[in-house]
XYZ file of C-alpha atoms in Angstrom:
737
model
C 6.807 -54.518 20.718
C 9.376 -53.474 23.339
C 7.830 -51.251 26.016
C 9.930 -48.298 27.139
C 9.128 -49.024 30.758
C 10.918 -52.361 30.736
C 13.862 -51.821 28.391
C 17.339 -50.661 29.305
C 20.005 -51.086 31.920
C 19.785 -50.578 35.663
C 17.570 -52.085 38.301
C 13.872 -51.345 37.976
C 10.797 -52.861 39.522
C 7.399 -52.358 37.926
C 4.210 -54.003 39.180
C 0.583 -53.542 38.316
C 0.072 -51.365 41.377
C 3.249 -49.306 40.932
C 3.197 -46.805 38.090
C 6.699 -45.375 38.493
C 9.963 -45.842 40.328
C 12.833 -43.397 40.762
C 16.215 -44.603 39.510
C 19.688 -43.081 39.511
C 20.255 -39.854 37.621
C 16.895 -38.323 38.611
C 15.046 -40.321 35.954
C 11.517 -41.519 36.700
C 10.431 -44.721 34.988
C 6.810 -44.888 33.917
C 4.851 -47.329 31.871
C 4.539 -46.610 28.164
C 0.824 -45.845 28.304
C 1.238 -43.471 31.233
C 4.100 -41.654 29.505
C 1.930 -41.172 26.423
C -0.861 -39.814 28.612
C 1.623 -37.590 30.405
C 2.821 -36.084 27.133
C -0.772 -35.506 26.069
C -1.310 -33.590 29.300
C 1.536 -31.097 28.815
C -0.013 -27.638 28.784
C 0.860 -25.405 25.854
C 0.310 -21.653 25.792
C -2.755 -20.450 23.915
C -2.008 -19.642 20.285
C -1.740 -15.977 19.373
C -4.884 -14.342 17.989
C -5.500 -15.401 14.417
C -5.493 -11.831 13.152
C -3.697 -11.112 9.871
C -0.969 -8.470 10.157
C -1.959 -5.062 8.828
C 1.241 -3.056 8.776
C 2.179 0.197 7.103
C 1.324 3.911 7.176
C -2.349 4.815 7.285
C -3.971 6.484 4.253
C -4.775 10.183 4.401
C -8.347 11.396 4.089
C -7.273 14.074 1.600
C -5.819 12.665 -1.603
C -6.169 14.231 -5.042
C -5.266 13.766 -8.684
C -3.568 10.421 -8.508
C -6.350 8.835 -10.537
C -4.043 7.519 -13.239
C -1.386 6.282 -10.828
C -4.019 4.578 -8.651
C -5.551 2.919 -11.680
C -2.159 1.784 -12.967
C -1.203 0.424 -9.559
C -4.548 -1.342 -9.158
C -4.425 -2.890 -12.623
C -0.827 -4.044 -12.195
C -1.521 -5.498 -8.767
C -4.643 -7.349 -9.835
C -2.995 -8.694 -12.961
C 0.070 -9.929 -11.091
C -1.984 -11.328 -8.208
C -4.027 -13.396 -10.659
C -0.949 -15.166 -11.956
C 0.614 -18.337 -10.555
C 3.837 -16.590 -9.511
C 4.337 -13.736 -7.033
C 4.504 -10.271 -8.562
C 6.414 -7.046 -7.995
C 5.335 -3.446 -8.550
C 7.956 -0.691 -8.367
C 6.651 2.802 -7.520
C 9.250 5.465 -8.303
C 9.415 9.200 -7.575
C 11.390 11.907 -5.777
C 11.487 11.903 -1.997
C 8.249 13.037 -0.363
C 6.256 13.075 -3.592
C 3.637 10.731 -2.128
C 4.721 7.217 -3.128
C 3.958 5.653 0.243
C 0.617 7.445 0.420
C -0.273 6.253 -3.083
C 0.278 2.656 -1.989
C -1.707 3.214 1.215
C -4.629 4.604 -0.779
C -4.581 1.704 -3.224
C -4.542 -0.818 -0.389
C -7.459 0.823 1.422
C -9.612 1.199 -1.676
C -9.222 -2.197 -3.331
C -6.103 -4.243 -2.732
C -6.680 -5.304 0.880
C -9.460 -7.662 -0.218
C -7.075 -9.471 -2.553
C -4.641 -10.330 0.235
C -6.704 -11.763 3.091
C -3.695 -13.208 4.926
C -2.222 -9.831 5.730
C 0.039 -6.932 4.862
C 3.698 -6.677 5.891
C 5.604 -3.394 5.797
C 9.193 -2.270 6.195
C 11.082 0.953 5.601
C 14.527 -0.189 4.489
C 16.019 3.131 5.604
C 15.731 1.769 9.141
C 17.817 -1.288 8.256
C 20.438 0.197 5.951
C 24.044 0.601 7.069
C 26.954 1.490 4.812
C 24.608 1.157 1.849
C 23.582 -2.429 2.618
C 20.322 -3.618 4.169
C 20.267 -6.107 7.037
C 17.805 -8.435 5.319
C 18.041 -10.981 8.131
C 16.640 -8.378 10.535
C 13.823 -7.519 8.112
C 12.868 -11.173 7.703
C 12.983 -11.611 11.468
C 10.412 -8.825 11.816
C 8.257 -10.391 9.103
C 8.354 -13.790 10.799
C 7.325 -12.352 14.149
C 4.519 -10.401 12.438
C 3.336 -13.737 11.001
C 3.145 -15.017 14.605
C 6.332 -17.083 14.583
C 7.511 -17.163 18.196
C 10.867 -15.502 18.803
C 12.358 -18.801 20.036
C 11.756 -20.261 16.573
C 13.307 -17.432 14.553
C 16.765 -18.644 13.433
C 19.833 -16.439 13.328
C 21.159 -16.647 9.766
C 19.815 -15.021 6.610
C 19.545 -18.312 4.714
C 17.624 -19.969 7.542
C 15.280 -16.988 7.958
C 14.677 -16.853 4.210
C 13.808 -20.547 4.148
C 11.493 -20.236 7.147
C 9.754 -17.170 5.689
C 9.082 -19.029 2.465
C 7.795 -22.045 4.388
C 5.527 -20.083 6.723
C 4.190 -17.902 3.897
C 3.923 -20.706 1.339
C 0.130 -20.908 1.492
C -0.580 -17.283 2.421
C -1.805 -14.526 0.132
C 0.354 -11.675 1.389
C 0.921 -8.079 0.357
C 4.454 -6.942 1.223
C 5.074 -3.179 1.137
C 8.685 -1.995 1.100
C 9.766 1.659 1.224
C 13.125 3.187 0.239
C 14.393 0.412 -1.991
C 17.741 1.156 -3.615
C 18.864 -2.162 -5.124
C 17.065 -5.027 -6.839
C 18.377 -7.804 -4.519
C 16.665 -6.065 -1.588
C 13.334 -6.594 -3.341
C 13.962 -10.151 -4.485
C 14.801 -11.321 -0.976
C 11.446 -10.110 0.395
C 9.028 -11.299 -2.295
C 6.414 -13.577 -0.694
C 5.901 -17.043 -2.202
C 2.358 -16.007 -3.099
C 0.848 -12.578 -3.440
C 2.513 -9.283 -4.258
C 5.369 -7.014 -3.260
C 5.002 -3.261 -3.816
C 8.291 -1.385 -3.489
C 8.857 2.372 -3.459
C 12.133 4.036 -4.366
C 13.675 7.115 -5.883
C 15.118 5.569 -9.011
C 14.239 2.946 -11.578
C 15.860 -0.466 -11.092
C 16.259 -1.864 -14.633
C 17.183 -5.389 -13.527
C 13.955 -5.578 -11.538
C 11.961 -4.547 -14.593
C 13.751 -7.270 -16.555
C 12.469 -9.711 -13.923
C 8.906 -8.686 -14.768
C 8.252 -5.914 -12.269
C 5.709 -3.268 -13.293
C 6.835 0.366 -13.054
C 4.587 3.150 -11.701
C 6.073 6.648 -12.033
C 4.849 9.265 -9.524
C 5.594 12.847 -10.545
C 4.965 16.057 -8.583
C 1.431 17.419 -8.864
C 0.635 19.538 -11.895
C -0.838 23.003 -11.521
C -4.491 21.956 -11.663
C -4.131 19.054 -9.222
C -1.983 21.048 -6.839
C -4.457 23.931 -6.871
C -7.316 21.520 -6.123
C -5.371 20.129 -3.181
C -4.575 23.600 -1.802
C -8.224 24.658 -2.060
C -9.360 21.500 -0.252
C -7.102 22.427 2.641
C -7.808 26.163 2.417
C -11.329 26.510 1.061
C -11.392 30.318 0.737
C -8.126 30.519 -1.231
C -8.455 32.194 -4.563
C -7.406 30.092 -7.528
C -4.564 32.371 -8.595
C -2.985 32.504 -5.139
C -3.360 28.740 -4.752
C -1.644 28.257 -8.112
C 1.225 30.498 -6.945
C 1.710 28.330 -3.854
C 1.794 25.212 -6.027
C 4.369 26.815 -8.316
C 6.571 27.914 -5.407
C 6.382 24.405 -3.909
C 7.123 22.816 -7.310
C 3.966 20.722 -6.959
C 5.572 18.722 -4.171
C 2.864 17.289 -1.846
C 5.099 17.280 1.244
C 6.027 20.947 0.745
C 2.426 21.917 0.048
C 1.147 20.151 3.133
C 3.824 21.611 5.390
C 3.091 25.136 4.138
C -0.679 24.806 4.523
C -0.482 23.111 7.936
C 1.770 25.958 9.082
C -0.761 28.480 7.824
C -3.681 26.651 9.458
C -2.054 27.145 12.862
C -1.844 30.937 12.261
C -5.352 32.243 11.543
C -4.107 35.843 11.494
C -2.178 35.139 8.262
C -3.425 34.513 4.746
C -2.335 32.438 1.803
C -0.972 35.644 0.287
C 1.441 35.860 3.246
C 2.705 32.371 2.423
C 3.249 33.339 -1.221
C 5.016 36.562 -0.241
C 7.376 34.847 2.202
C 8.206 32.012 -0.183
C 8.788 34.446 -3.040
C 11.085 36.590 -0.921
C 12.999 33.565 0.392
C 12.774 35.331 3.750
C 13.689 32.265 5.769
C 16.328 30.798 3.521
C 19.563 29.610 5.093
C 21.743 31.377 2.570
C 23.803 28.186 2.254
C 24.078 26.970 -1.326
C 25.401 23.677 -0.015
C 22.159 23.162 1.866
C 20.111 23.485 -1.277
C 22.417 21.177 -3.189
C 22.281 18.587 -0.446
C 18.513 18.865 -0.214
C 18.302 18.188 -3.933
C 20.396 15.069 -3.402
C 18.188 14.050 -0.479
C 15.155 14.260 -2.718
C 16.691 11.599 -4.944
C 17.084 11.470 -8.687
C 14.595 9.864 -11.046
C 15.881 10.056 -14.571
C 17.603 13.366 -13.865
C 14.622 15.585 -14.634
C 13.994 18.639 -12.525
C 14.945 17.232 -9.136
C 17.042 20.239 -8.165
C 14.081 22.627 -8.553
C 11.883 20.410 -6.440
C 14.588 20.188 -3.786
C 14.998 23.960 -3.657
C 11.237 24.440 -3.372
C 10.921 21.970 -0.527
C 13.924 23.527 1.192
C 12.353 27.004 1.004
C 9.053 25.745 2.405
C 10.753 23.929 5.278
C 12.828 27.032 6.043
C 9.629 29.067 6.277
C 7.725 26.521 8.354
C 10.552 25.970 10.826
C 11.135 29.694 11.188
C 7.503 30.158 12.196
C 7.262 27.554 14.970
C 7.594 28.387 18.658
C 10.979 28.658 20.320
C 10.860 25.333 22.192
C 9.642 23.570 19.030
C 12.558 25.005 17.051
C 14.891 23.795 19.795
C 13.302 20.356 19.488
C 13.754 20.437 15.708
C 17.429 21.296 16.135
C 17.842 18.409 18.564
C 16.186 16.012 16.127
C 18.677 17.184 13.522
C 21.556 16.237 15.830
C 20.258 12.848 17.039
C 22.114 9.992 15.347
C 19.216 7.523 14.999
C 15.986 7.538 13.013
C 13.387 7.705 15.797
C 13.096 9.460 19.137
C 10.967 9.138 22.249
C 9.912 11.843 24.667
C 12.212 10.174 27.218
C 15.260 10.633 24.997
C 14.371 14.202 24.029
C 13.918 15.146 27.683
C 17.235 13.496 28.555
C 19.096 15.635 26.013
C 17.689 18.901 27.325
C 14.454 19.558 25.435
C 11.714 21.485 27.234
C 8.023 21.521 26.440
C 8.505 18.167 24.697
C 4.837 17.230 24.424
C 3.868 20.640 23.054
C 6.819 20.730 20.667
C 6.122 17.267 19.312
C 2.492 18.219 18.896
C 3.451 21.254 16.832
C 5.873 19.243 14.690
C 3.170 16.650 14.087
C 0.590 19.289 13.177
C 3.028 20.875 10.702
C 3.669 17.422 9.210
C 7.373 17.783 9.962
C 7.251 14.713 12.218
C 5.170 11.553 12.168
C 4.193 9.037 14.813
C 5.555 5.607 13.896
C 4.382 2.108 14.708
C 6.210 0.569 17.631
C 5.906 -2.743 19.435
C 6.862 -1.315 22.812
C 5.130 1.107 25.149
C 6.760 4.533 24.487
C 5.537 6.451 21.469
C 8.210 6.979 18.861
C 8.519 9.911 16.493
C 10.496 10.423 13.328
C 11.053 13.081 10.736
C 10.224 12.292 7.130
C 13.549 11.467 5.471
C 13.423 14.667 3.395
C 12.662 16.701 6.516
C 15.391 14.861 8.434
C 17.903 15.829 5.763
C 16.820 19.451 6.173
C 17.025 19.261 9.987
C 20.508 17.797 9.880
C 21.699 20.443 7.477
C 20.243 23.139 9.718
C 22.019 21.550 12.663
C 25.333 22.324 10.963
C 24.816 25.928 12.027
C 24.864 24.943 15.690
C 28.109 25.566 17.603
C 30.281 22.448 17.604
C 30.485 22.479 21.384
C 26.702 22.387 21.678
C 26.371 19.632 19.096
C 28.896 17.440 20.912
C 27.225 18.123 24.252
C 23.902 16.880 22.864
C 25.521 13.798 21.383
C 27.208 13.046 24.688
C 23.863 13.172 26.473
C 22.417 10.814 23.848
C 25.261 8.324 24.250
C 25.070 8.431 28.043
C 21.307 7.893 27.965
C 21.598 4.826 25.762
C 24.598 3.411 27.636
C 22.747 3.535 30.956
C 19.467 2.300 29.479
C 21.201 -0.629 27.758
C 22.947 -1.601 31.005
C 19.646 -1.644 32.895
C 18.022 -3.644 30.087
C 20.892 -6.138 30.104
C 20.515 -6.650 33.861
C 16.810 -7.416 33.512
C 17.176 -9.693 30.470
C 20.206 -11.763 31.508
C 20.251 -11.304 35.270
C 23.403 -11.859 37.301
C 25.847 -12.717 34.513
C 29.549 -11.902 34.334
C 30.093 -8.283 33.231
C 33.195 -6.129 33.069
C 31.444 -2.759 33.403
C 30.059 -1.636 36.767
C 26.311 -1.073 37.188
C 25.090 2.307 35.889
C 25.120 5.157 38.399
C 21.734 6.530 37.349
C 18.737 4.465 38.447
C 16.329 3.349 35.751
C 13.647 5.733 36.997
C 15.826 8.763 36.176
C 15.981 7.852 32.496
C 12.267 8.272 31.849
C 10.389 11.548 31.557
C 7.517 9.864 33.349
C 7.137 6.336 34.689
C 9.945 4.003 33.642
C 11.426 2.781 30.368
C 10.666 -0.869 31.140
C 9.640 -2.961 34.124
C 10.541 -6.615 33.566
C 12.591 -8.930 31.361
C 10.104 -9.130 28.489
C 9.453 -5.391 28.594
C 13.186 -4.623 28.596
C 13.847 -6.899 25.633
C 11.072 -5.281 23.604
C 12.425 -1.817 24.396
C 15.963 -2.782 23.420
C 14.714 -4.315 20.186
C 12.640 -1.244 19.321
C 15.765 0.903 19.789
C 18.065 -1.417 17.814
C 18.578 0.917 14.839
C 19.261 3.838 17.157
C 21.747 1.792 19.174
C 23.680 1.019 16.018
C 23.909 4.712 15.141
C 24.811 5.717 18.705
C 27.701 3.248 18.877
C 29.090 4.659 15.640
C 28.804 8.220 16.921
C 30.531 7.310 20.186
C 33.354 5.696 18.224
C 33.702 8.732 15.923
C 33.791 11.087 18.907
C 36.381 9.010 20.749
C 34.125 8.044 23.670
C 35.621 4.589 23.807
C 34.384 3.474 27.199
C 30.801 4.112 26.154
C 31.384 2.149 22.930
C 32.393 -1.056 24.682
C 29.871 -0.577 27.492
C 27.092 -0.439 24.907
C 28.488 -3.456 23.079
C 28.736 -5.526 26.247
C 25.203 -4.633 27.360
C 23.655 -5.253 23.950
C 24.695 -8.900 24.010
C 21.393 -9.329 25.882
C 19.547 -8.119 22.767
C 21.772 -9.532 20.053
C 21.898 -13.023 21.526
C 18.232 -13.171 22.544
C 16.839 -11.883 19.239
C 19.630 -13.215 17.012
C 20.662 -9.845 15.580
C 23.972 -11.438 14.714
C 25.079 -9.019 11.986
C 24.611 -6.131 14.432
C 26.626 -8.048 17.019
C 29.544 -8.417 14.622
C 29.415 -4.777 13.484
C 29.235 -3.304 16.982
C 31.739 -5.822 18.334
C 34.385 -4.736 15.841
C 33.944 -1.150 17.015
C 34.157 -2.439 20.584
C 37.490 -4.117 19.805
C 38.880 -0.844 18.449
C 37.610 1.018 21.508
C 39.287 -1.485 23.838
C 42.568 -1.104 21.962
C 42.368 2.690 22.244
C 41.916 2.325 25.999
C 44.570 -0.391 26.347
C 41.992 -2.685 27.970
C 42.928 -6.289 27.155
C 40.088 -7.588 29.341
C 37.544 -5.625 27.306
C 39.143 -6.644 24.013
C 38.876 -10.305 25.003
C 35.203 -9.841 25.812
C 34.494 -8.015 22.559
C 36.352 -10.568 20.444
C 34.486 -13.382 22.139
C 31.132 -11.738 21.377
C 32.077 -11.353 17.706
C 33.237 -14.980 17.686
C 29.970 -16.226 19.168
C 27.954 -14.306 16.571
C 30.142 -15.687 13.776
C 29.767 -19.181 15.243
C 25.966 -18.909 15.197
C 26.139 -17.636 11.622
C 28.153 -20.732 10.707
C 31.365 -18.810 9.966
C 33.623 -20.987 12.104
C 36.866 -19.755 10.542
C 36.081 -16.150 11.418
C 35.061 -17.186 14.906
C 38.316 -19.049 15.439
C 40.422 -16.139 14.207
C 38.769 -13.839 16.757
C 39.317 -16.372 19.533
C 42.979 -16.818 18.554
C 43.494 -13.068 18.970
C 41.620 -13.125 22.288
C 43.676 -16.047 23.583
C 46.884 -14.095 22.951
C 45.642 -11.500 25.471
C 44.605 -13.847 28.279
C 47.915 -13.422 30.089
C 47.128 -9.706 30.474
C 43.649 -10.193 31.949
C 43.104 -10.783 35.645
C 39.628 -12.301 35.816
C 39.788 -16.067 35.130
C 36.259 -15.991 33.728
C 37.610 -14.308 30.607
C 39.676 -17.398 29.980
C 36.537 -19.410 30.635
C 34.430 -17.641 28.012
C 37.152 -18.027 25.379
C 37.645 -21.725 26.117
C 33.879 -22.266 26.063
C 33.591 -20.675 22.616
C 36.503 -22.768 21.361
C 34.788 -25.865 22.705
C 31.529 -25.045 20.927
C 33.406 -24.631 17.642
C 35.167 -27.963 18.183
C 31.795 -29.659 18.755
C 30.398 -28.012 15.607
C 33.356 -29.207 13.546
C 32.985 -32.682 15.018
C 29.379 -32.889 13.837
C 30.562 -32.303 10.277
C 33.299 -34.935 10.395
C 32.603 -37.942 8.184
C 34.945 -40.283 10.056
C 33.689 -41.526 13.465
C 37.257 -41.471 14.716
C 37.763 -37.862 13.689
C 34.453 -36.915 15.291
C 35.541 -38.504 18.576
C 38.835 -36.604 18.424
C 36.929 -33.343 18.004
C 34.702 -34.303 20.925
C 37.740 -34.924 23.120
C 39.225 -31.590 22.072
C 35.949 -29.911 23.041
C 35.877 -31.735 26.394
C 39.340 -30.487 27.304
C 38.409 -26.924 26.386
C 35.212 -27.076 28.437
C 37.151 -28.532 31.372
C 39.420 -25.487 31.294
C 36.383 -23.209 31.189
C 34.925 -25.123 34.127
C 38.123 -24.727 36.110
C 38.127 -20.978 35.404
C 34.586 -20.625 36.746
C 35.365 -22.711 39.824
C 38.306 -20.428 40.572
C 36.017 -17.405 41.040
C 33.651 -19.211 41.937
C 30.753 -18.500 39.559
C 27.881 -20.962 40.247
C 26.054 -20.350 36.970
C 29.306 -20.649 35.027
C 30.040 -23.934 36.812
C 26.643 -25.341 35.800
C 26.980 -24.177 32.176
C 30.485 -25.545 31.732
C 29.601 -28.844 33.410
C 26.713 -29.143 30.968
C 29.118 -28.415 28.102
C 31.583 -31.045 29.355
C 28.743 -33.564 29.382
C 27.778 -32.597 25.813
C 31.325 -33.293 24.686
C 31.376 -36.634 26.539
C 28.131 -37.664 24.824
C 29.555 -36.620 21.440
C 32.570 -38.801 22.229
C 30.273 -41.726 23.181
C 31.403 -41.675 26.821
C 27.851 -42.068 28.046
C 28.446 -43.160 31.636
C 31.019 -40.408 32.276
C 28.539 -37.843 30.995
C 25.862 -39.023 33.434
C 28.143 -38.451 36.419
C 28.921 -34.896 35.318
C 25.238 -34.169 34.681
C 24.175 -35.384 38.125
C 26.620 -32.963 39.731
C 25.525 -30.111 37.439
C 21.841 -30.710 38.221
C 22.513 -30.677 41.944
C 24.402 -27.376 41.699
C 21.630 -25.871 39.549
C 18.952 -26.802 42.077
C 21.023 -25.573 45.012
C 21.720 -22.191 43.396
C 18.261 -21.679 41.875
C 19.490 -22.065 38.289
C 16.307 -23.787 37.100
C 16.578 -22.636 33.446
C 19.554 -24.995 33.030
C 17.622 -28.098 34.147
C 15.825 -28.809 30.816
C 19.169 -28.622 29.017
C 20.776 -30.984 31.511
C 17.912 -33.478 31.190
C 18.111 -33.414 27.380
C 21.802 -34.329 27.435
C 21.056 -36.951 30.091
C 18.434 -38.483 27.791
C 20.996 -38.753 24.983
C 23.467 -40.402 27.371
C 20.917 -42.999 28.533
C 19.944 -43.652 24.926
C 23.602 -44.218 24.085
C 23.778 -46.823 26.841
C 20.672 -48.503 25.487
C 18.623 -47.590 28.583
C 15.603 -46.374 26.639
C 13.328 -46.315 29.684
C 15.664 -43.903 31.468
C 16.176 -41.909 28.281
C 12.427 -41.438 27.948
C 12.144 -40.467 31.608
C 14.891 -37.847 31.249
C 13.419 -36.461 28.010
C 10.003 -36.338 29.668
C 11.486 -34.428 32.612
C 13.080 -32.007 30.137
C 9.719 -31.500 28.423
C 7.991 -30.841 31.752
C 10.607 -28.332 32.906
C 10.784 -26.567 29.538
C 6.994 -26.212 29.397
C 6.930 -24.801 32.921
C 9.689 -22.298 32.125
C 8.171 -21.427 28.706
C 11.373 -22.546 26.978
C 9.504 -23.572 23.865
C 12.537 -24.347 21.728
C 13.743 -26.772 24.411
C 10.262 -28.282 24.667
C 10.382 -28.803 20.906
C 13.756 -30.573 21.227
C 12.472 -32.774 24.050
C 9.394 -33.815 22.064
C 11.487 -34.545 18.978
C 13.819 -36.692 21.041
C 10.904 -38.515 22.670
C 9.459 -39.199 19.209
C 12.751 -40.723 18.073
C 13.059 -42.805 21.247
C 9.488 -44.066 20.897
C 10.165 -44.982 17.294
C 13.320 -46.821 18.309
C 11.381 -48.794 20.940
C 8.418 -49.359 18.595
C 6.143 -47.658 21.115
C 3.391 -46.407 18.823
C 1.152 -44.773 21.465
C 4.028 -42.665 22.766
C 5.162 -41.757 19.273
C 1.635 -40.719 18.314
C 1.270 -38.624 21.472
C 4.595 -36.886 20.865
C 3.839 -36.197 17.211
C 0.444 -34.730 18.069
C 1.896 -32.541 20.837
C 4.806 -31.455 18.648
C 2.420 -30.467 15.863
C 0.271 -28.515 18.300
C 3.335 -26.766 19.733
C 4.616 -25.733 16.330
C 1.235 -24.451 15.253
C 1.082 -22.437 18.464
C 4.576 -21.112 17.745
C 3.495 -19.995 14.268
C 5.018 -22.852 12.272
C 3.419 -25.326 9.960
C 3.025 -28.783 11.545
C 5.703 -31.365 10.777
C 5.086 -33.662 7.830
C 3.220 -36.858 8.678
C 5.658 -39.770 9.120
C 5.676 -42.516 6.542
C 4.429 -45.928 7.610
């Protein structure tokens, strides 16, 4: 067996009393046994708590007359769960009729025991844009809920789908999905084992043809509705309770809103509610409102939806008319806000007063709900039926006031995103100046976020709202805010691989730059779209964006813009080279990439930008390795490492050492290759760059196998398996003998 400590080029000297010697290129040669022991000693983070996810709305304590639906749902779920294949249940009914609550009740009463590995939940309304759902984002959330570390969540839909199926392959999961509109949305989220329960407003015949079981949820009948009213209002007489049910068309959301409103006004009686609803005292007088509300309720087979919509509309009119003045102002603001959720910080920023009291009143009236959120601030949302009502009511606001509120929203998010970007990505090249408002001024109390991790979580929690805000800014012609938001959100999109969002917002950023005649901004926006397309594997689209950006470089003053374009071109050339079947063609692509990276390096030296110099030197070395110019790559890497250490750019060191290890391996210097890969593993572990640690351990495994060093290979395989289990992945398959 060839020991790694004695193989390879260069002068080394190992004796019994000397365990390591430093050689050129920062490599440290160690004996094979010591390297194996060193790998065994690498400290991994503790695994996350082994607690199954339990996502989704909580069940209500008051729930009546869904005995048949609960039984049907239970029987369907148990029957499907007993089969060898995953099952699907489709729960259908008008908006707000209680579909989500029905599922929550069924889970609490019986189903949770059948799915011990956890419950995943998503409301597709939060991920729908232009009628289509960002399924990659949904699967990313599912993977993180299943304890897959963010560094291991890939960017593309196909890769996330494959990883979800792999991670969930042995798990008995219950997946709950609200607001389904199309069958493919359901199929993409079905777990390999277990059950998916979807709620929607219309039947999906193709899903039923696949074997899904349909549960139809209708409004409450007179007897059930009366029972519910009398549970909430014990002294109500049966006839009056029945009148309330009739006026609310048996709709649970309308009934609850009306009774919660009454509960807060002890001086009134149920007869007052009936009188006001009968008189239509608080109606808007806008027939279009009632028509739109009927549409918002959704159509299930075309039976009676308009009457339900009108009833709910009348109840909401009455409830909103009876709240306090500052709560009504808050409701109007929520009707104007472009996103789906709001925090007290945002509401304060747009001019709301008495925010805590107003939110409390909206919650008590069941007009708003508190939603789950991974970050610190509490987030609130209106039920989608209520939100439709609030937005229709907001039409009555003066246009000047509506635009003023929207402008405050856009400014809040633009400044918050800029501060988040600065914390997440540090001192990177940016076109926009720092925000004028300090971070502390954006929060009603405390601060929005305090450090890099906190900022990234906040940005991610606001992702859906950011998407809506960028669209609003574009529609209103606030072009500078559009591209400012797009530039700042690269910190989120790149870190969390929200690549579809990056493309969508980037295209709006390009249009905004063109409106402002800002070629520098257009170059930046096109490059961001190109990088997202590149990571999605759409190299043709990426190249077309870069071609358009390159045509503008003569109009841009900052040489770093040329650098970012040339860097992206170089990455595409390397990617195309990896797919070349001919070694000669691959080397040509590598040389093309090297020349592009050299231009990017020159652009960064012209500024100078130390981090850009390190990154582009690293890229040049990657291209040299791809072109099998091993020795040339080592010289470039030595210079890059020295610059990184001098400027405090430690996060680049594991990357540099990984490329160095490949260069040594290409030269046949396996001892130096192992030393460099070991240094990369050490640095990556210290910096918590777990994806880079994974790469270093994989490379060390391959090098040990090449040198027939079984102890080192065994140590690397064991550590790699432990790392991947800690990161939420299944361990790699055992190697064949």
